[in-house]
Short mmCIF file of C-alpha atoms in Angstrom, two decimals:
data_model
loop_
_atom_site.label_atom_id
_atom_site.label_comp_id
_atom_site.label_asym_id
_atom_site.label_seq_id
_atom_site.Cartn_x
_atom_site.Cartn_y
_atom_site.Cartn_z
CA UNK V 19 -15.51 49.33 1.30
CA UNK V 20 -14.26 50.33 4.73
CA UNK V 21 -15.22 49.19 8.22
CA UNK V 22 -13.57 49.29 11.65
CA UNK V 23 -14.16 47.79 15.08
CA UNK V 24 -12.42 48.09 18.44
CA UNK V 25 -10.14 45.54 20.04
CA UNK V 26 -7.40 45.76 22.70
CA UNK V 27 -3.84 44.74 23.41
CA UNK V 28 -1.76 44.15 26.52
CA UNK V 29 1.53 45.79 27.45
CA UNK V 30 2.83 44.48 30.74
CA UNK V 31 -0.23 44.32 33.00
CA UNK V 32 -2.01 47.27 31.41
CA UNK V 33 -4.08 47.29 28.23
CA UNK V 34 -4.69 49.71 25.41
CA UNK V 35 -7.55 49.93 22.93
CA UNK V 36 -6.71 48.98 19.33
CA UNK V 37 -8.71 49.99 16.26
CA UNK V 38 -8.96 47.25 13.63
CA UNK V 39 -9.57 48.80 10.21
CA UNK V 40 -10.41 46.79 7.09
CA UNK V 41 -10.48 48.22 3.58
CA UNK V 42 -11.73 46.21 0.58
CA UNK V 43 -10.60 47.67 -2.73
CA UNK V 44 -10.46 46.63 -6.37
CA UNK V 45 -7.41 44.89 -7.70
CA UNK V 46 -5.82 41.47 -7.65
CA UNK V 47 -6.81 39.41 -4.55
CA UNK V 48 -4.35 40.09 -1.77
CA UNK V 49 -4.41 40.16 2.03
CA UNK V 50 -2.11 42.72 3.71
CA UNK V 51 -1.91 43.19 7.48
CA UNK V 52 -0.06 46.22 8.87
CA UNK V 53 0.25 47.98 12.22
CA UNK V 54 3.36 46.44 13.87
CA UNK V 55 2.04 42.86 14.24
CA UNK V 56 4.16 39.98 15.49
CA UNK V 57 4.17 36.61 13.75
CA UNK V 58 1.12 35.31 15.67
CA UNK V 59 -0.90 38.33 14.51
CA UNK V 60 0.35 38.02 10.92
CA UNK V 61 -0.86 34.43 10.83
CA UNK V 62 -4.39 35.71 11.54
CA UNK V 63 -4.82 36.06 7.77
CA UNK V 64 -4.83 32.29 7.27
CA UNK V 65 -7.01 31.54 10.29
CA UNK V 66 -9.59 34.15 9.26
CA UNK V 67 -9.57 32.94 5.63
CA UNK V 68 -10.21 29.32 6.62
CA UNK V 69 -12.82 30.24 9.25
CA UNK V 70 -14.80 32.30 6.71
CA UNK V 71 -14.88 29.52 4.13
CA UNK V 72 -15.50 26.63 6.55
CA UNK V 73 -18.46 28.44 8.08
CA UNK V 74 -20.15 28.84 4.70
CA UNK V 75 -19.45 32.56 4.22
CA UNK V 76 -18.01 34.15 1.11
CA UNK V 77 -14.41 35.28 1.39
CA UNK V 78 -14.04 38.70 -0.28
CA UNK V 79 -12.48 38.45 -3.75
CA UNK V 80 -10.66 41.77 -3.58
CA UNK V 81 -7.61 43.48 -2.22
CA UNK V 82 -7.88 43.36 1.60
CA UNK V 83 -5.89 45.77 3.75
CA UNK V 84 -6.06 45.40 7.54
CA UNK V 85 -4.55 48.09 9.76
CA UNK V 86 -4.12 47.76 13.53
CA UNK V 87 -3.92 51.22 15.07
CA UNK V 88 -2.06 52.78 16.78
CA UNK V 89 0.78 51.64 14.56
CA UNK V 90 3.52 52.25 17.16
CA UNK V 91 1.96 49.84 19.67
CA UNK V 92 3.28 46.31 19.08
CA UNK V 93 0.43 43.82 18.57
CA UNK V 94 1.00 40.33 19.98
CA UNK V 95 -0.99 37.12 20.10
CA UNK V 96 -4.00 35.76 18.19
CA UNK V 97 -6.61 37.96 19.91
CA UNK V 98 -7.15 40.04 16.74
CA UNK V 99 -8.66 37.14 14.74
CA UNK V 100 -12.21 37.90 15.82
CA UNK V 101 -12.10 41.70 15.28
CA UNK V 102 -10.46 41.23 11.84
CA UNK V 103 -13.18 38.74 10.88
CA UNK V 104 -15.94 41.04 12.14
CA UNK V 105 -14.61 44.14 10.38
CA UNK V 106 -14.15 42.17 7.14
CA UNK V 107 -17.71 40.85 7.24
CA UNK V 108 -18.98 44.37 7.88
CA UNK V 109 -16.96 45.85 5.02
CA UNK V 110 -18.14 43.09 2.66
CA UNK V 111 -21.81 43.70 3.66
CA UNK V 112 -22.23 40.08 4.81
CA UNK V 113 -23.67 41.25 8.13
CA UNK V 114 -25.90 43.98 6.70
CA UNK V 115 -26.67 45.44 3.27
CA UNK V 116 -26.82 49.03 2.05
CA UNK V 117 -24.44 51.92 2.74
CA UNK V 118 -26.73 53.70 5.18
CA UNK V 119 -27.32 50.49 7.08
CA UNK V 120 -23.56 49.90 7.28
CA UNK V 121 -22.95 53.35 8.72
CA UNK V 122 -25.71 52.79 11.24
CA UNK V 123 -24.26 49.41 12.22
CA UNK V 124 -20.77 50.82 12.60
CA UNK V 125 -22.19 53.54 14.82
CA UNK V 126 -23.88 50.87 16.98
CA UNK V 127 -20.59 48.97 17.34
CA UNK V 128 -18.53 52.07 18.09
CA UNK V 129 -18.65 51.23 21.81
CA UNK V 130 -18.06 47.48 21.34
CA UNK V 131 -14.80 45.54 21.79
CA UNK V 132 -13.99 42.24 20.03
CA UNK V 133 -11.41 39.75 21.36
CA UNK V 134 -10.70 36.17 20.40
CA UNK V 135 -8.69 33.61 18.44
CA UNK V 136 -10.34 31.66 15.61
CA UNK V 137 -9.93 28.01 14.77
CA UNK V 138 -9.93 26.95 11.12
CA UNK V 139 -13.55 25.83 11.40
CA UNK V 140 -14.74 29.06 13.02
CA UNK V 141 -14.68 28.28 16.73
CA UNK V 142 -13.68 31.15 19.01
CA UNK V 143 -10.86 30.02 21.26
CA UNK V 144 -9.84 31.23 24.69
CA UNK V 145 -7.07 33.85 24.86
CA UNK V 146 -4.93 35.30 27.63
CA UNK V 147 -5.12 38.81 29.05
CA UNK V 148 -8.89 39.26 28.66
CA UNK V 149 -9.39 40.71 32.16
CA UNK V 150 -7.03 43.72 31.83
CA UNK V 151 -8.43 44.38 28.36
CA UNK V 152 -11.99 44.39 29.68
CA UNK V 153 -10.98 46.70 32.52
CA UNK V 154 -9.38 49.05 29.98
CA UNK V 155 -12.48 48.91 27.76
CA UNK V 156 -14.73 49.70 30.71
CA UNK V 157 -12.55 52.68 31.70
CA UNK V 158 -12.62 53.96 28.10
CA UNK V 159 -16.43 53.96 28.07
CA UNK V 160 -17.03 50.81 26.02
CA UNK V 161 -20.52 49.37 26.57
CA UNK V 162 -20.21 45.94 24.91
CA UNK V 163 -17.55 43.26 24.64
CA UNK V 164 -17.54 40.07 22.56
CA UNK V 165 -15.10 37.56 24.03
CA UNK V 166 -14.44 33.80 23.76
CA UNK V 167 -16.87 31.70 25.79
CA UNK V 168 -13.83 30.14 27.50
CA UNK V 169 -13.03 33.53 29.03
CA UNK V 170 -16.56 34.16 30.27
CA UNK V 171 -15.81 33.26 33.89
CA UNK V 172 -13.09 35.88 34.35
CA UNK V 173 -15.46 38.52 32.95
CA UNK V 174 -17.94 38.10 35.80
CA UNK V 175 -15.88 40.41 38.02
CA UNK V 176 -16.03 43.40 35.63
CA UNK V 177 -19.24 42.99 33.63
CA UNK V 178 -21.35 45.13 35.98
CA UNK V 179 -20.80 48.28 33.88
CA UNK V 180 -20.83 46.72 30.39
CA UNK V 181 -22.50 43.88 28.49
CA UNK V 182 -20.06 41.02 27.93
CA UNK V 183 -21.16 38.42 25.34
CA UNK V 184 -19.49 34.97 25.37
CA UNK V 185 -19.04 33.78 21.77
CA UNK V 186 -18.61 30.11 20.85
CA UNK V 187 -18.44 30.39 17.04
CA UNK V 188 -18.35 33.11 14.40
CA UNK V 189 -21.74 31.88 13.16
CA UNK V 190 -23.15 32.66 16.59
CA UNK V 191 -21.56 36.12 16.49
CA UNK V 192 -22.97 36.97 13.07
CA UNK V 193 -26.44 35.75 14.09
CA UNK V 194 -26.26 38.12 17.07
CA UNK V 195 -25.07 41.09 15.02
CA UNK V 196 -27.82 40.45 12.45
CA UNK V 197 -30.40 40.30 15.22
CA UNK V 198 -31.41 36.74 14.32
CA UNK V 199 -30.45 35.07 17.62
CA UNK V 200 -29.08 37.17 20.47
CA UNK V 201 -26.33 35.93 22.78
CA UNK V 202 -27.08 36.07 26.49
CA UNK V 203 -24.60 38.38 28.26
CA UNK V 204 -22.47 37.23 31.19
CA UNK V 205 -24.14 37.79 34.56
CA UNK V 206 -22.09 39.71 37.16
CA UNK V 207 -21.34 37.87 40.40
CA UNK V 208 -20.83 39.78 43.70
CA UNK V 209 -17.35 39.50 45.21
CA UNK V 210 -18.54 37.95 48.49
CA UNK V 211 -20.33 35.22 46.54
CA UNK V 212 -17.13 34.50 44.59
CA UNK V 213 -15.19 34.25 47.86
CA UNK V 214 -17.62 31.75 49.35
CA UNK V 215 -17.84 29.77 46.12
CA UNK V 216 -14.12 29.45 45.53
CA UNK V 217 -12.89 29.03 49.10
CA UNK V 218 -10.74 25.92 49.39
CA UNK V 219 -12.12 23.49 51.94
CA UNK V 220 -9.12 21.17 51.53
CA UNK V 221 -6.44 23.81 52.20
CA UNK V 222 -3.52 22.64 54.41
CA UNK V 223 -4.26 23.33 58.07
CA UNK V 224 -1.97 24.00 61.03
CA UNK V 225 -3.90 21.41 63.04
CA UNK V 226 -1.94 18.79 61.08
CA UNK V 227 1.39 20.11 62.38
CA UNK V 228 2.71 18.25 65.41
CA UNK V 229 4.75 20.27 67.89
CA UNK V 230 6.89 23.10 66.43
CA UNK V 231 5.65 25.71 68.91
CA UNK V 232 8.46 28.19 68.12
CA UNK V 233 8.04 27.89 64.35
CA UNK V 234 4.25 28.19 64.57
CA UNK V 235 4.61 31.32 66.67
CA UNK V 236 7.10 32.80 64.19
CA UNK V 237 4.77 32.18 61.25
CA UNK V 238 1.86 33.72 63.14
CA UNK V 239 3.92 36.87 63.69
CA UNK V 240 4.98 36.82 60.05
CA UNK V 241 1.38 36.55 58.87
CA UNK V 242 0.22 39.31 61.22
CA UNK V 243 2.80 41.81 59.98
CA UNK V 244 3.63 40.63 56.44
CA UNK V 245 7.21 39.73 57.40
CA UNK V 246 9.68 37.52 55.52
CA UNK V 247 10.83 34.31 57.21
CA UNK V 248 13.77 31.91 56.88
CA UNK V 249 13.17 28.42 58.32
CA UNK V 250 16.33 26.50 59.21
CA UNK V 251 16.29 22.89 60.29
CA UNK V 252 17.31 19.31 59.49
CA UNK V 253 15.63 17.22 56.78
CA UNK V 254 12.15 16.03 57.72
CA UNK V 255 11.68 18.55 60.54
CA UNK V 256 8.63 20.07 58.83
CA UNK V 257 9.89 23.25 57.14
CA UNK V 258 7.94 22.74 53.90
CA UNK V 259 4.88 21.57 55.79
CA UNK V 260 4.87 24.75 57.87
CA UNK V 261 5.43 27.04 54.88
CA UNK V 262 2.55 25.53 52.89
CA UNK V 263 0.16 26.37 55.73
CA UNK V 264 1.06 30.05 55.89
CA UNK V 265 -1.52 31.16 53.25
CA UNK V 266 -4.24 29.58 55.40
CA UNK V 267 -3.67 32.08 58.22
CA UNK V 268 -3.27 35.19 56.07
CA UNK V 269 -6.21 37.63 55.87
CA UNK V 270 -8.63 37.27 52.98
CA UNK V 271 -7.82 39.31 49.90
CA UNK V 272 -9.78 42.48 49.29
CA UNK V 273 -11.59 42.98 45.97
CA UNK V 274 -8.79 45.22 44.66
CA UNK V 275 -6.13 42.65 45.63
CA UNK V 276 -8.12 39.81 44.05
CA UNK V 277 -8.63 41.78 40.84
CA UNK V 278 -4.94 42.72 40.71
CA UNK V 279 -3.84 39.11 41.25
CA UNK V 280 -6.34 37.77 38.70
CA UNK V 281 -5.06 40.37 36.24
CA UNK V 282 -1.55 38.92 36.54
CA UNK V 283 -2.69 35.34 36.03
CA UNK V 284 -4.88 36.36 33.08
CA UNK V 285 -1.92 38.01 31.33
CA UNK V 286 0.27 35.01 32.12
CA UNK V 287 -2.32 32.59 30.74
CA UNK V 288 -2.43 30.75 34.07
CA UNK V 289 -6.00 31.52 35.13
CA UNK V 290 -8.08 28.30 35.19
CA UNK V 291 -11.08 28.44 32.85
CA UNK V 292 -13.55 27.71 35.65
CA UNK V 293 -12.08 30.29 38.07
CA UNK V 294 -13.61 33.77 37.69
CA UNK V 295 -11.44 35.51 40.28
CA UNK V 296 -8.37 34.65 42.36
CA UNK V 297 -9.83 34.89 45.86
CA UNK V 298 -7.17 32.72 47.55
CA UNK V 299 -3.73 34.20 48.08
CA UNK V 300 -1.24 32.64 45.64
CA UNK V 301 1.43 30.26 46.90
CA UNK V 302 4.32 29.86 44.48
CA UNK V 303 7.08 27.34 45.12
CA UNK V 304 9.55 27.34 42.19
CA UNK V 305 12.19 24.61 42.05
CA UNK V 306 15.72 25.61 42.96
CA UNK V 307 16.77 25.13 39.33
CA UNK V 308 14.62 28.14 38.31
CA UNK V 309 16.41 30.60 36.06
CA UNK V 310 16.72 34.33 36.59
CA UNK V 311 14.09 35.03 33.92
CA UNK V 312 11.70 32.51 35.46
CA UNK V 313 12.04 34.10 38.89
CA UNK V 314 12.18 37.81 38.07
CA UNK V 315 10.43 37.76 34.71
CA UNK V 316 11.77 38.45 31.26
CA UNK V 317 11.96 36.96 27.80
CA UNK V 318 11.32 38.77 24.53
CA UNK V 319 7.94 40.02 25.79
CA UNK V 320 9.15 40.79 29.34
CA UNK V 321 6.66 38.30 30.81
CA UNK V 322 5.96 38.22 34.56
CA UNK V 323 8.02 35.80 36.67
CA UNK V 324 7.47 33.96 39.93
CA UNK V 325 7.88 37.15 41.96
CA UNK V 326 4.93 38.73 40.17
CA UNK V 327 2.87 35.54 40.18
CA UNK V 328 3.24 35.47 43.98
CA UNK V 329 1.98 39.07 44.28
CA UNK V 330 -0.31 39.48 47.33
CA UNK V 331 0.70 35.99 48.40
CA UNK V 332 3.62 33.78 49.40
CA UNK V 333 6.82 32.95 47.50
CA UNK V 334 8.34 29.80 49.01
CA UNK V 335 11.96 28.94 48.24
CA UNK V 336 12.67 25.42 49.43
CA UNK V 337 16.37 24.55 49.66
CA UNK V 338 17.15 28.28 49.38
CA UNK V 339 20.99 27.94 49.23
CA UNK V 340 20.67 25.77 46.12
CA UNK V 341 19.13 28.60 44.10
CA UNK V 342 21.62 30.34 41.80
CA UNK V 343 23.21 33.39 43.41
CA UNK V 344 21.92 35.84 40.73
CA UNK V 345 18.39 34.50 41.21
CA UNK V 346 18.45 35.22 44.95
CA UNK V 347 20.07 38.61 44.46
CA UNK V 348 17.29 39.53 42.01
CA UNK V 349 14.85 39.30 44.92
CA UNK V 350 16.47 42.18 46.76
CA UNK V 351 14.59 44.89 44.84
CA UNK V 352 11.06 43.43 45.20
CA UNK V 353 11.65 42.66 48.88
CA UNK V 354 12.35 46.35 49.44
CA UNK V 355 10.25 48.15 46.80
CA UNK V 356 7.36 45.67 46.45
CA UNK V 357 7.77 45.77 42.67
CA UNK V 358 10.23 44.59 40.04
CA UNK V 359 11.30 46.33 36.83
CA UNK V 360 12.09 44.26 33.73
CA UNK V 361 14.12 46.13 31.09
CA UNK V 362 14.38 44.69 27.58
CA UNK V 363 15.32 46.26 24.26
CA UNK V 364 11.66 46.32 23.15
CA UNK V 365 10.02 47.24 26.43
CA UNK V 366 10.59 48.26 30.03
CA UNK V 367 7.85 46.99 32.31
CA UNK V 368 7.34 47.38 36.05
CA UNK V 369 5.42 44.51 37.61
CA UNK V 370 4.02 44.43 41.16
CA UNK V 371 5.87 42.20 43.60
CA UNK V 372 4.26 42.58 47.01
CA UNK V 373 5.36 39.16 48.23
CA UNK V 374 5.92 37.47 51.53
CA UNK V 375 9.09 35.44 51.17
CA UNK V 376 9.46 32.14 53.02
CA UNK V 377 12.79 30.42 52.69
CA UNK V 378 13.74 26.97 53.95
CA UNK V 379 17.22 25.52 54.29
CA UNK V 380 19.28 22.93 56.10
CA UNK V 381 21.86 24.22 58.59
CA UNK V 382 24.68 22.47 56.71
CA UNK V 383 25.28 20.33 53.59
CA UNK V 384 24.37 17.07 55.34
CA UNK V 385 21.52 18.78 57.17
CA UNK V 386 22.25 17.71 60.74
CA UNK V 387 24.43 20.50 62.13
CA UNK V 388 23.23 21.39 65.62
CA UNK V 389 21.24 18.15 65.98
CA UNK V 390 23.10 15.94 68.47
CA UNK V 391 21.18 12.77 67.69
CA UNK V 392 18.50 11.70 65.22
CA UNK V 393 16.16 8.74 65.26
CA UNK V 394 18.30 6.97 62.65
CA UNK V 395 21.49 7.76 64.55
CA UNK V 396 22.79 10.36 62.10
CA UNK V 397 24.94 13.21 63.33
CA UNK V 398 26.56 16.06 61.41
CA UNK V 399 29.68 15.00 59.51
CA UNK V 400 30.44 18.39 57.93
CA UNK V 401 33.60 20.33 58.65
CA UNK V 402 33.39 23.94 59.83
CA UNK V 403 34.70 25.00 56.44
CA UNK V 404 31.88 23.08 54.67
CA UNK V 405 29.29 24.68 56.96
CA UNK V 406 30.66 28.17 56.34
CA UNK V 407 30.81 27.62 52.57
CA UNK V 408 27.22 26.38 52.61
CA UNK V 409 26.02 29.35 54.68
CA UNK V 410 27.86 31.82 52.43
CA UNK V 411 25.59 30.85 49.54
CA UNK V 412 23.15 33.35 51.06
CA UNK V 413 24.63 36.83 50.85
CA UNK V 414 24.53 39.31 53.71
CA UNK V 415 22.27 41.79 51.84
CA UNK V 416 19.79 39.00 51.08
CA UNK V 417 19.72 37.78 54.70
CA UNK V 418 19.39 41.37 55.88
CA UNK V 419 16.02 41.55 54.12
CA UNK V 420 14.67 38.58 56.08
CA UNK V 421 12.75 39.80 59.13
CA UNK V 422 12.53 36.50 61.02
CA UNK V 423 15.04 33.65 61.27
CA UNK V 424 13.74 30.60 63.10
CA UNK V 425 15.17 27.19 63.89
CA UNK V 426 12.87 24.26 63.16
CA UNK V 427 13.72 21.47 65.60
CA UNK V 428 13.07 17.78 64.98
CA UNK V 429 9.80 16.64 66.54
CA UNK V 430 10.34 14.32 69.54
CA UNK V 431 9.29 10.72 68.92
CA UNK V 432 6.87 10.90 71.84
CA UNK V 433 4.84 13.64 70.18
CA UNK V 434 4.86 11.82 66.85
CA UNK V 435 3.43 8.69 68.45
CA UNK V 436 0.80 10.63 70.37
CA UNK V 437 -0.28 12.41 67.16
CA UNK V 438 -2.11 15.08 69.13
CA UNK V 439 -3.83 17.73 67.01
CA UNK V 440 -2.56 21.30 67.31
CA UNK V 441 -4.39 24.60 67.10
CA UNK V 442 -6.22 24.95 63.76
CA UNK V 443 -5.53 27.62 61.15
CA UNK V 444 -8.91 29.30 61.72
CA UNK V 445 -8.03 30.17 65.32
CA UNK V 446 -4.60 31.50 64.36
CA UNK V 447 -6.13 33.43 61.48
CA UNK V 448 -8.58 35.17 63.84
CA UNK V 449 -5.66 36.61 65.85
CA UNK V 450 -3.84 37.56 62.65
CA UNK V 451 -6.91 39.37 61.28
CA UNK V 452 -7.36 41.23 64.57
CA UNK V 453 -3.72 42.41 64.42
CA UNK V 454 -4.12 43.42 60.76
CA UNK V 455 -7.26 45.39 61.63
CA UNK V 456 -5.23 47.43 64.13
CA UNK V 457 -2.63 48.10 61.46
CA UNK V 458 -5.31 49.04 58.93
CA UNK V 459 -6.74 51.62 61.31
CA UNK V 460 -3.25 52.90 62.15
CA UNK V 461 -2.14 53.36 58.54
CA UNK V 462 -5.47 54.44 57.08
CA UNK V 463 -5.02 56.72 54.08
CA UNK V 464 -1.23 56.29 53.95
CA UNK V 465 -0.98 53.46 51.42
CA UNK V 466 0.75 51.19 53.95
CA UNK V 467 -1.13 47.93 54.52
CA UNK V 468 0.93 46.17 57.19
CA UNK V 469 3.82 46.70 59.57
CA UNK V 470 6.39 45.24 57.17
CA UNK V 471 5.70 48.08 54.76
CA UNK V 472 6.17 50.94 57.23
CA UNK V 473 8.11 53.95 56.02
CA UNK V 474 10.88 55.53 58.10
CA UNK V 475 8.53 58.29 59.22
CA UNK V 476 5.90 55.78 60.32
CA UNK V 477 8.57 53.74 62.07
CA UNK V 478 9.60 56.71 64.20
CA UNK V 479 5.97 57.51 65.00
CA UNK V 480 4.59 54.06 65.81
CA UNK V 481 7.67 52.22 67.13
CA UNK V 482 8.81 54.56 69.90
CA UNK V 483 10.74 52.78 72.67
CA UNK V 484 11.04 53.51 76.37
CA UNK V 485 14.39 53.58 78.17
CA UNK V 486 14.39 49.87 79.05
CA UNK V 487 13.69 48.88 75.44
CA UNK V 488 16.39 51.21 74.09
CA UNK V 489 18.97 49.77 76.48
CA UNK V 490 18.06 46.22 75.45
CA UNK V 491 18.32 47.11 71.76
CA UNK V 492 21.72 48.73 72.30
CA UNK V 493 23.00 45.56 73.99
CA UNK V 494 21.71 43.50 71.04
CA UNK V 495 23.46 45.83 68.57
CA UNK V 496 26.77 45.43 70.41
CA UNK V 497 26.42 41.63 70.44
CA UNK V 498 25.14 40.97 66.91
CA UNK V 499 26.35 44.06 65.02
CA UNK V 500 22.94 44.70 63.46
CA UNK V 501 22.77 46.93 60.38
CA UNK V 502 20.42 49.91 60.10
CA UNK V 503 18.06 47.76 58.02
CA UNK V 504 18.11 45.03 60.67
CA UNK V 505 17.32 47.62 63.31
CA UNK V 506 14.21 48.66 61.36
CA UNK V 507 13.22 45.02 60.84
CA UNK V 508 13.42 44.35 64.58
CA UNK V 509 11.25 47.37 65.37
CA UNK V 510 8.66 46.35 62.78
CA UNK V 511 8.48 42.80 64.13
CA UNK V 512 8.22 44.14 67.69
CA UNK V 513 5.34 46.36 66.55
CA UNK V 514 3.59 43.27 65.15
CA UNK V 515 4.11 41.30 68.36
CA UNK V 516 2.62 44.20 70.30
CA UNK V 517 -0.37 44.26 67.92
CA UNK V 518 -0.93 40.54 68.47
CA UNK V 519 -0.87 41.19 72.21
CA UNK V 520 -3.29 44.10 71.84
CA UNK V 521 -0.75 46.57 73.23
CA UNK V 522 -0.37 50.08 71.89
CA UNK V 523 3.20 50.71 73.17
CA UNK V 524 6.02 48.29 72.38
CA UNK V 525 6.98 46.69 75.68
CA UNK V 526 10.23 45.00 76.63
CA UNK V 527 8.99 41.37 76.12
CA UNK V 528 7.81 42.30 72.61
CA UNK V 529 11.18 43.79 71.70
CA UNK V 530 13.18 40.92 73.19
CA UNK V 531 11.17 38.38 71.19
CA UNK V 532 11.73 40.40 68.01
CA UNK V 533 15.48 40.54 68.69
CA UNK V 534 15.59 36.81 69.28
CA UNK V 535 13.73 36.12 66.04
CA UNK V 536 16.05 38.31 63.99
CA UNK V 537 19.23 37.20 65.74
CA UNK V 538 18.64 33.58 64.86
CA UNK V 539 21.16 34.04 62.02
CA UNK V 540 23.73 33.14 64.69
CA UNK V 541 23.48 29.58 63.32
CA UNK V 542 25.50 30.86 60.34
CA UNK V 543 28.54 31.34 62.59
CA UNK V 544 29.61 27.94 63.85
#
């Protein structure tokens, strides 16, 4: 007997429907699985066999052939356990009886998708990548989906156009398909409700930062325009503390951004079981020992790396010079193109990488260059050669992609003892959102979302300078020898400063502040 059901598979961040066909024929008992499966899929035979027997069902005593179509699409992971089990039970008439009834049942399930891993006792276990597969199924016109109960939360964002049934065990699934006891479908939850429900009340706040007026201002500008920042200062000055508070002043994610980010975490298997949608912007802070594959993505399956996991959020590199040179150089493409392409012999995948990079570093190996005196009496003991060697760990092309360079000064003891509270993140965020709203109206319909992503044409249109500003920029070019990319970065930051000030033209104070923020790389030249 023959039966087939629909499933799905993931390639990169996109999914494709897979047809699971089962044929039961006469002959010596045998279980063959074809259709370009990897080892995890091939092992489905043993999991399905044990689940059938341990749940009290009869395992077919016949030759079993399972085909996963299309055959040229590589199948990975244990997600095909549940569709193989379902198709086998249908073909063996253990769900229904009679040929006509089988044809009618197959016709009913023609628009249904089955996903899930089976335990040996018949439990349906949580799998990764359910969200992109459900999105694909919805786009292909599927009306029903049977998924593990552990993945039910992430289905709430896409179950408005299809019935999604959370399955705990195969017994529960068969009872539903037989009409004996129906499974309640997942209820859709509006996006604004998800935002309110999952908002972090304990997120780090700028009110906890003492002093650091220049650094706070730089991060506000960065948040308002989506600019990259490099924080330079001695140990304990507050670089990491400042960076961790940047997501708290960024605008809330839109539904499309949240769905895109959740998609990435679903494929990576990093989405918490109780979190239906990523509504908070991600903050990724890999250790400086991270490998190239961990940062950019890779491996046999070309999995997403830290750049992709930080999509629509912040990638924080603490102790930036200690990262391997190839790892930092790999960031050059996503910082420019907002995506990263992973090429492997089995697949070439392009992942999104719209990140805001925040780097933090000491000014020298000992960390105290430029600090005349510290509270413990330490002063810089590095030679000029040591300082230059340390600074050269960051290449010119990498630094050229950083919009804002800012010195983080040690906080005076007087301010530390006073412990006065600073402006809170909510107030800063209000100004950032207002500036982003101006940019949204300016770039409407163009695909550009913030000033950092302006094209050359948009730069010429929205960053026009008067004579005084042009003269000041020429003087800065003569002094600092800015590259063409640096020139564009300065204009984009100046545009953001003007937006924060509510000014349509870029005025001289806006441009001078942008020049100062970009020219802070002077610390690299002792």
